mmCIF file of C-alpha atoms in Angstrom:
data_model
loop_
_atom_site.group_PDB
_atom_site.id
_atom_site.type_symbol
_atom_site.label_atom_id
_atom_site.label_comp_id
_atom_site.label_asym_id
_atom_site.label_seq_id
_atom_site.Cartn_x
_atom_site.Cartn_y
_atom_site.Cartn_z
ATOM 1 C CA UNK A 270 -8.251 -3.039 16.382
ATOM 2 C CA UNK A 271 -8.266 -0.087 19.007
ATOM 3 C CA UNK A 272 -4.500 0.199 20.860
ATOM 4 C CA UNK A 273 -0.997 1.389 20.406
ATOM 5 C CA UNK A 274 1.137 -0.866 17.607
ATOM 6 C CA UNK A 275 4.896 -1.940 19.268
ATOM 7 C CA UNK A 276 7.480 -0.585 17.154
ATOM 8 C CA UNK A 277 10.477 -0.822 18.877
ATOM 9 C CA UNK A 278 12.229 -1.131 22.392
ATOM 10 C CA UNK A 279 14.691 0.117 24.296
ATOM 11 C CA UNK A 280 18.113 -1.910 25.665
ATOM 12 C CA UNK A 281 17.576 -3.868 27.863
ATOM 13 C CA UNK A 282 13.690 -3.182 27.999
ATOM 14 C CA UNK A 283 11.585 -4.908 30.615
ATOM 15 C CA UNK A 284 8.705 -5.059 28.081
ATOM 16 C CA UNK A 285 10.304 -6.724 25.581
ATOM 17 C CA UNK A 286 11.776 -9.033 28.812
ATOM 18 C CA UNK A 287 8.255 -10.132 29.394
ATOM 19 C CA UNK A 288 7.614 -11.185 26.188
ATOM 20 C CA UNK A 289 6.258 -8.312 24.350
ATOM 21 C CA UNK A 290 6.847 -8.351 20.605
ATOM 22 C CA UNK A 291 7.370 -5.870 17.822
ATOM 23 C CA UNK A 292 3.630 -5.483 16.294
ATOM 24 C CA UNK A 293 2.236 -5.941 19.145
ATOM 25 C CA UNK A 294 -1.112 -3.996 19.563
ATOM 26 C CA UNK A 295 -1.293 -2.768 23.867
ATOM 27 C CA UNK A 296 -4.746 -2.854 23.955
ATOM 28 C CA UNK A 297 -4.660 -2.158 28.177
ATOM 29 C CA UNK A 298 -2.814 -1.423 31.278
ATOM 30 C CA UNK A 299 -3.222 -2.694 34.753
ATOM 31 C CA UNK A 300 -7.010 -3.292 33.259
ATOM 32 C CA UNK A 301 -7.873 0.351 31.630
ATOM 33 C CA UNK A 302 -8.162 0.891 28.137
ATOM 34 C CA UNK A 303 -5.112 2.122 25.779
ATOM 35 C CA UNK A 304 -5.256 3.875 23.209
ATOM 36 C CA UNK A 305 -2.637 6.496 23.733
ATOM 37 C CA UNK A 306 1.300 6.402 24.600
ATOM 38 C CA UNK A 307 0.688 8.560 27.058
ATOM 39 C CA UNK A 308 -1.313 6.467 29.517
ATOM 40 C CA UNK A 309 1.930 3.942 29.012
ATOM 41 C CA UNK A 310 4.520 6.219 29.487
ATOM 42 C CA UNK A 311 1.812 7.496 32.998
ATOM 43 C CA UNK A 312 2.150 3.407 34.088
ATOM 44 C CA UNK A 313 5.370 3.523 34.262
ATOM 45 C CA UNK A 314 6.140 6.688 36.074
ATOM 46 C CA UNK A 315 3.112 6.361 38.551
ATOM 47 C CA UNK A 316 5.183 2.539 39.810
ATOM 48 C CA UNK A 317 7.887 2.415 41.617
ATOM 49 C CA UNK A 318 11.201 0.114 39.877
ATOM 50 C CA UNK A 319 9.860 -3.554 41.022
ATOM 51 C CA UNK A 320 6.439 -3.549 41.076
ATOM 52 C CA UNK A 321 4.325 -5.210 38.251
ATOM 53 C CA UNK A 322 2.166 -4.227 35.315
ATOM 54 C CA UNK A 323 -0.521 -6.211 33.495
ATOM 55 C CA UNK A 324 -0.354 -5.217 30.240
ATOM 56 C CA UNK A 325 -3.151 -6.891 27.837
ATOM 57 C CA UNK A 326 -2.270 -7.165 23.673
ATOM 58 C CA UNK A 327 -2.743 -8.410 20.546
ATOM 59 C CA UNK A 328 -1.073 -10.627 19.092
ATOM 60 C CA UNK A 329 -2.241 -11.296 15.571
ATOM 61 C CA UNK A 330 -6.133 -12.499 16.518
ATOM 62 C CA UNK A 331 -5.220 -13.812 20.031
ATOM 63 C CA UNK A 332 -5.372 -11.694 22.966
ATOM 64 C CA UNK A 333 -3.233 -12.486 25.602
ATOM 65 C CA UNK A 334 -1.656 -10.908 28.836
ATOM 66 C CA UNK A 335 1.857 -10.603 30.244
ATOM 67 C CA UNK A 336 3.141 -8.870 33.759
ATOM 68 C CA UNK A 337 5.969 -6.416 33.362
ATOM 69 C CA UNK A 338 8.673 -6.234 36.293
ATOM 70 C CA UNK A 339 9.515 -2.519 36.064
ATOM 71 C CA UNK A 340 13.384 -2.273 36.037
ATOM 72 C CA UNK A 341 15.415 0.958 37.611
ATOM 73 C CA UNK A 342 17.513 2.489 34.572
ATOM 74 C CA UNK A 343 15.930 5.760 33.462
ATOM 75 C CA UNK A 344 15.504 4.460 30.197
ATOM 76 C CA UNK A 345 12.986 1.848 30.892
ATOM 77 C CA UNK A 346 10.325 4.133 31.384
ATOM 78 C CA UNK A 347 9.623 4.228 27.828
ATOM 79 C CA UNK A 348 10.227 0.638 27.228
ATOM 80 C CA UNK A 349 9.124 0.569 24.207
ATOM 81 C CA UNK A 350 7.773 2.526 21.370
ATOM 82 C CA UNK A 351 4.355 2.780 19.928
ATOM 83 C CA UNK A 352 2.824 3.848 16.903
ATOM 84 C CA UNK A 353 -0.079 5.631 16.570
ATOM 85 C CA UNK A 354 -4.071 4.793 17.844
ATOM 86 C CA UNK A 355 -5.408 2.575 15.636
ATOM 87 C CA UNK A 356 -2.952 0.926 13.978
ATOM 88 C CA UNK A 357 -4.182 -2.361 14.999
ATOM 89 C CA UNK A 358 -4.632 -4.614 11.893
#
């Protein structure tokens, strides 16, 4: 599978809040393909703290979706960290 592998979080991060797991594969944000940390890390700095990504994953064979409430602290715009493209499995 095609994405970017959860291998940690931060304290407190709103990712893992919403239900995001370590192994994880992101497979999409807000609806656009991911297949680079990059484009995460982009989500989070182009929102404002409050407002709401759809993040799309793997989880094992199912697909699912959560919604991430963006916190404030500085540290939750990496909320979590990714492996490299690919990974899936």
């Amino acid at each position: 599978s095609k994405g970017i592998r959860v291998r940690d979080f931060t304290q407190n991060s709103a990712a893992r809040t919403a239900g995001l797991k370590v192994g994880d594969i992101l497979t999409q944000v807000n609806g656009r393909n991911t297949l680079e940390l990059d484009q995460i890390s982009d989500a989070y700095q182009n929102n404002r703290p409050g407002d709401t990504i759809r993040i799309t994953y793997l989880r094992g064979e199912r697909e699912a979706m959560v919604e991430v409430k963006l916190g404030s602290a500085p540290t939750q715009k990496r909320g979590f960290g990714g492996g490299a493209p690919g990974e899936g499995g």
